Amino acid sequence: MGLPLLSAGTHVLIGDGKKAFILFNEGTAERPSLTVETILNHPDLPTRDLGAARPGRVFESVGSRRASTDETDWHQREEDRFIRDVMTHLVDLDRRARLRKLVLVAPPRAMAELRRVLPSSFASLVTAEITKDLTNHSVTAITELLQAEEPLF
C-alpha cells in the first residue's frame, strides 16, 4: 500500500460538468475528516436557451458535392465552461488559503477538461487523479471510497 491520498491539509475537488465540491481534510491521513468548503452548481438549461445553430455545410473545392458537419453539442460546451469556472474558483481559493495538496476526482470527460485547464503552477499540488463520478455521494461515502483508493502516481 502506498501513501494515503487524504493526508492532513489536502483539498479534494470532486466534480463533473454540472456540480462540484471542494472538500478539505481537517483530520489526519489515518483518520480523515473531510468538510465541505465550497459547493458549485451549474443549471441544466434546455438546448433552446444555450444556443441554436444549424449544422454547418462544407462545399467541395472541386465538383458540386456538399456535406454537413456535426451539430454543436451545446450541453458539452456549457459543461466545459463550468469546469473552467470551477478551476478559476480553485485558483482564487489558492490565492486566499494557499493549497498544499490537491486530489482531483471526476468522470473521464470532465477529468480531461480539468487537465486541460489546470494551471501549470498546480501540477506539483496534484497528488492523485481519480476518474470516477462521486458527485452524488455523501461526504462520508466519499471519504470511505477515497481511503480505499490506491494513488495512480
PDB file of C-alpha atoms in Angstrom, residues 25-132:
ATOM      1  CA  ASN A  25      -9.282  17.220   5.155  1.00  0.00           C
ATOM      2  CA  GLU A  26      -9.189  18.615   8.681  1.00  0.00           C
ATOM      3  CA  GLY A  27      -8.182  15.227  10.059  1.00  0.00           C
ATOM      4  CA  THR A  28      -5.111  13.074   9.601  1.00  0.00           C
ATOM      5  CA  ALA A  29      -4.144  10.541   6.956  1.00  0.00           C
ATOM      6  CA  GLU A  30      -5.258   7.691   9.230  1.00  0.00           C
ATOM      7  CA  ARG A  31      -8.477   9.409  10.348  1.00  0.00           C
ATOM      8  CA  PRO A  32      -9.549  11.830   7.623  1.00  0.00           C
ATOM      9  CA  SER A  33     -12.293  14.313   8.343  1.00  0.00           C
ATOM     10  CA  LEU A  34     -13.487  15.844   5.089  1.00  0.00           C
ATOM     11  CA  THR A  35     -15.507  19.031   5.352  1.00  0.00           C
ATOM     12  CA  VAL A  36     -17.265  20.810   2.528  1.00  0.00           C
ATOM     13  CA  GLU A  37     -15.520  24.072   1.773  1.00  0.00           C
ATOM     14  CA  THR A  38     -17.382  25.039  -1.400  1.00  0.00           C
ATOM     15  CA  ILE A  39     -20.317  23.762  -3.449  1.00  0.00           C
ATOM     16  CA  LEU A  40     -20.684  24.950  -7.028  1.00  0.00           C
ATOM     17  CA  ASN A  41     -23.699  24.180  -9.217  1.00  0.00           C
ATOM     18  CA  HIS A  42     -24.413  24.787 -12.861  1.00  0.00           C
ATOM     19  CA  PRO A  43     -28.007  24.982 -14.096  1.00  0.00           C
ATOM     20  CA  ASP A  44     -29.057  22.383 -16.640  1.00  0.00           C
ATOM     21  CA  LEU A  45     -30.671  24.659 -19.202  1.00  0.00           C
ATOM     22  CA  PRO A  46     -32.636  23.391 -22.196  1.00  0.00           C
ATOM     23  CA  THR A  47     -30.818  23.447 -25.527  1.00  0.00           C
ATOM     24  CA  ARG A  48     -33.001  26.261 -26.844  1.00  0.00           C
ATOM     25  CA  ASP A  49     -31.569  28.532 -24.121  1.00  0.00           C
ATOM     26  CA  LEU A  50     -27.949  27.523 -24.764  1.00  0.00           C
ATOM     27  CA  GLY A  51     -27.764  28.210 -28.473  1.00  0.00           C
ATOM     28  CA  ALA A  52     -29.297  27.387 -31.762  1.00  0.00           C
ATOM     29  CA  ALA A  53     -27.306  26.891 -34.876  1.00  0.00           C
ATOM     30  CA  ARG A  54     -27.931  24.773 -37.883  1.00  0.00           C
ATOM     31  CA  PRO A  55     -25.225  22.282 -38.742  1.00  0.00           C
ATOM     32  CA  GLY A  56     -22.516  23.835 -40.870  1.00  0.00           C
ATOM     33  CA  ARG A  57     -22.033  22.977 -44.537  1.00  0.00           C
ATOM     34  CA  VAL A  58     -18.836  22.071 -46.307  1.00  0.00           C
ATOM     35  CA  PHE A  59     -18.541  22.636 -50.037  1.00  0.00           C
ATOM     36  CA  GLU A  60     -16.015  20.611 -52.013  1.00  0.00           C
ATOM     37  CA  SER A  61     -13.486  22.733 -53.903  1.00  0.00           C
ATOM     38  CA  VAL A  62     -13.912  20.528 -56.964  1.00  0.00           C
ATOM     39  CA  GLY A  63     -17.333  19.444 -58.108  1.00  0.00           C
ATOM     40  CA  SER A  64     -20.700  20.180 -56.582  1.00  0.00           C
ATOM     41  CA  ARG A  65     -20.643  17.887 -53.569  1.00  0.00           C
ATOM     42  CA  ARG A  66     -21.735  19.205 -50.203  1.00  0.00           C
ATOM     43  CA  ALA A  67     -21.647  17.700 -46.747  1.00  0.00           C
ATOM     44  CA  SER A  68     -22.882  18.739 -43.343  1.00  0.00           C
ATOM     45  CA  THR A  69     -20.700  18.966 -40.263  1.00  0.00           C
ATOM     46  CA  ASP A  70     -21.584  17.735 -36.789  1.00  0.00           C
ATOM     47  CA  GLU A  71     -24.004  19.750 -34.718  1.00  0.00           C
ATOM     48  CA  THR A  72     -22.597  21.701 -31.820  1.00  0.00           C
ATOM     49  CA  ASP A  73     -23.067  19.914 -28.520  1.00  0.00           C
ATOM     50  CA  TRP A  74     -24.268  22.916 -26.518  1.00  0.00           C
ATOM     51  CA  HIS A  75     -24.537  20.979 -23.277  1.00  0.00           C
ATOM     52  CA  GLN A  76     -20.935  19.759 -23.541  1.00  0.00           C
ATOM     53  CA  ARG A  77     -19.767  23.319 -24.238  1.00  0.00           C
ATOM     54  CA  GLU A  78     -21.588  24.534 -21.110  1.00  0.00           C
ATOM     55  CA  GLU A  79     -20.123  21.702 -19.021  1.00  0.00           C
ATOM     56  CA  ASP A  80     -16.622  22.610 -20.238  1.00  0.00           C
ATOM     57  CA  ARG A  81     -17.284  26.259 -19.402  1.00  0.00           C
ATOM     58  CA  PHE A  82     -18.437  25.245 -15.915  1.00  0.00           C
ATOM     59  CA  ILE A  83     -15.231  23.238 -15.376  1.00  0.00           C
ATOM     60  CA  ARG A  84     -13.194  26.309 -16.362  1.00  0.00           C
ATOM     61  CA  ASP A  85     -15.216  28.320 -13.815  1.00  0.00           C
ATOM     62  CA  VAL A  86     -14.511  25.687 -11.149  1.00  0.00           C
ATOM     63  CA  MET A  87     -10.792  25.920 -11.897  1.00  0.00           C
ATOM     64  CA  THR A  88     -10.979  29.724 -11.639  1.00  0.00           C
ATOM     65  CA  HIS A  89     -12.609  29.312  -8.239  1.00  0.00           C
ATOM     66  CA  LEU A  90      -9.841  26.903  -7.195  1.00  0.00           C
ATOM     67  CA  VAL A  91      -7.167  29.412  -8.255  1.00  0.00           C
ATOM     68  CA  ASP A  92      -8.919  32.087  -6.168  1.00  0.00           C
ATOM     69  CA  LEU A  93      -9.016  29.680  -3.224  1.00  0.00           C
ATOM     70  CA  ASP A  94      -5.283  29.106  -3.652  1.00  0.00           C
ATOM     71  CA  ARG A  95      -4.657  32.850  -3.502  1.00  0.00           C
ATOM     72  CA  ARG A  96      -6.648  33.122  -0.262  1.00  0.00           C
ATOM     73  CA  ALA A  97      -5.681  29.911   1.523  1.00  0.00           C
ATOM     74  CA  ARG A  98      -2.546  28.510  -0.139  1.00  0.00           C
ATOM     75  CA  LEU A  99      -3.318  24.974  -1.314  1.00  0.00           C
ATOM     76  CA  ARG A 100      -0.758  22.369  -0.272  1.00  0.00           C
ATOM     77  CA  LYS A 101      -2.115  19.168  -1.818  1.00  0.00           C
ATOM     78  CA  LEU A 102      -4.931  18.540  -4.248  1.00  0.00           C
ATOM     79  CA  VAL A 103      -6.790  15.386  -5.247  1.00  0.00           C
ATOM     80  CA  LEU A 104      -8.904  15.572  -8.424  1.00  0.00           C
ATOM     81  CA  VAL A 105     -11.939  13.304  -8.738  1.00  0.00           C
ATOM     82  CA  ALA A 106     -14.076  13.489 -11.882  1.00  0.00           C
ATOM     83  CA  PRO A 107     -15.582  11.288 -14.588  1.00  0.00           C
ATOM     84  CA  PRO A 108     -13.289  10.737 -17.608  1.00  0.00           C
ATOM     85  CA  ARG A 109     -14.626  13.520 -19.845  1.00  0.00           C
ATOM     86  CA  ALA A 110     -14.609  16.101 -17.042  1.00  0.00           C
ATOM     87  CA  MET A 111     -11.139  14.939 -15.933  1.00  0.00           C
ATOM     88  CA  ALA A 112      -9.820  15.548 -19.437  1.00  0.00           C
ATOM     89  CA  GLU A 113     -11.139  19.120 -19.341  1.00  0.00           C
ATOM     90  CA  LEU A 114      -9.743  19.623 -15.815  1.00  0.00           C
ATOM     91  CA  ARG A 115      -6.319  18.505 -17.008  1.00  0.00           C
ATOM     92  CA  ARG A 116      -6.573  20.842 -19.988  1.00  0.00           C
ATOM     93  CA  VAL A 117      -7.383  23.940 -17.897  1.00  0.00           C
ATOM     94  CA  LEU A 118      -5.210  23.101 -14.878  1.00  0.00           C
ATOM     95  CA  PRO A 119      -2.644  25.880 -14.413  1.00  0.00           C
ATOM     96  CA  SER A 120       0.960  24.690 -14.649  1.00  0.00           C
ATOM     97  CA  SER A 121       1.576  26.026 -11.133  1.00  0.00           C
ATOM     98  CA  PHE A 122      -0.941  23.462  -9.816  1.00  0.00           C
ATOM     99  CA  ALA A 123       0.767  20.439 -11.378  1.00  0.00           C
ATOM    100  CA  SER A 124       3.005  19.940  -8.346  1.00  0.00           C
ATOM    101  CA  LEU A 125      -0.001  20.188  -5.985  1.00  0.00           C
ATOM    102  CA  VAL A 126      -1.962  17.338  -7.573  1.00  0.00           C
ATOM    103  CA  THR A 127      -1.228  14.183  -5.610  1.00  0.00           C
ATOM    104  CA  ALA A 128      -3.839  11.965  -7.297  1.00  0.00           C
ATOM    105  CA  GLU A 129      -6.363  11.892 -10.122  1.00  0.00           C
ATOM    106  CA  ILE A 130      -9.317   9.546  -9.828  1.00  0.00           C
ATOM    107  CA  THR A 131     -11.635   9.086 -12.789  1.00  0.00           C
ATOM    108  CA  LYS A 132     -14.911   8.340 -11.008  1.00  0.00           C
TER     109      LYS A 132
END
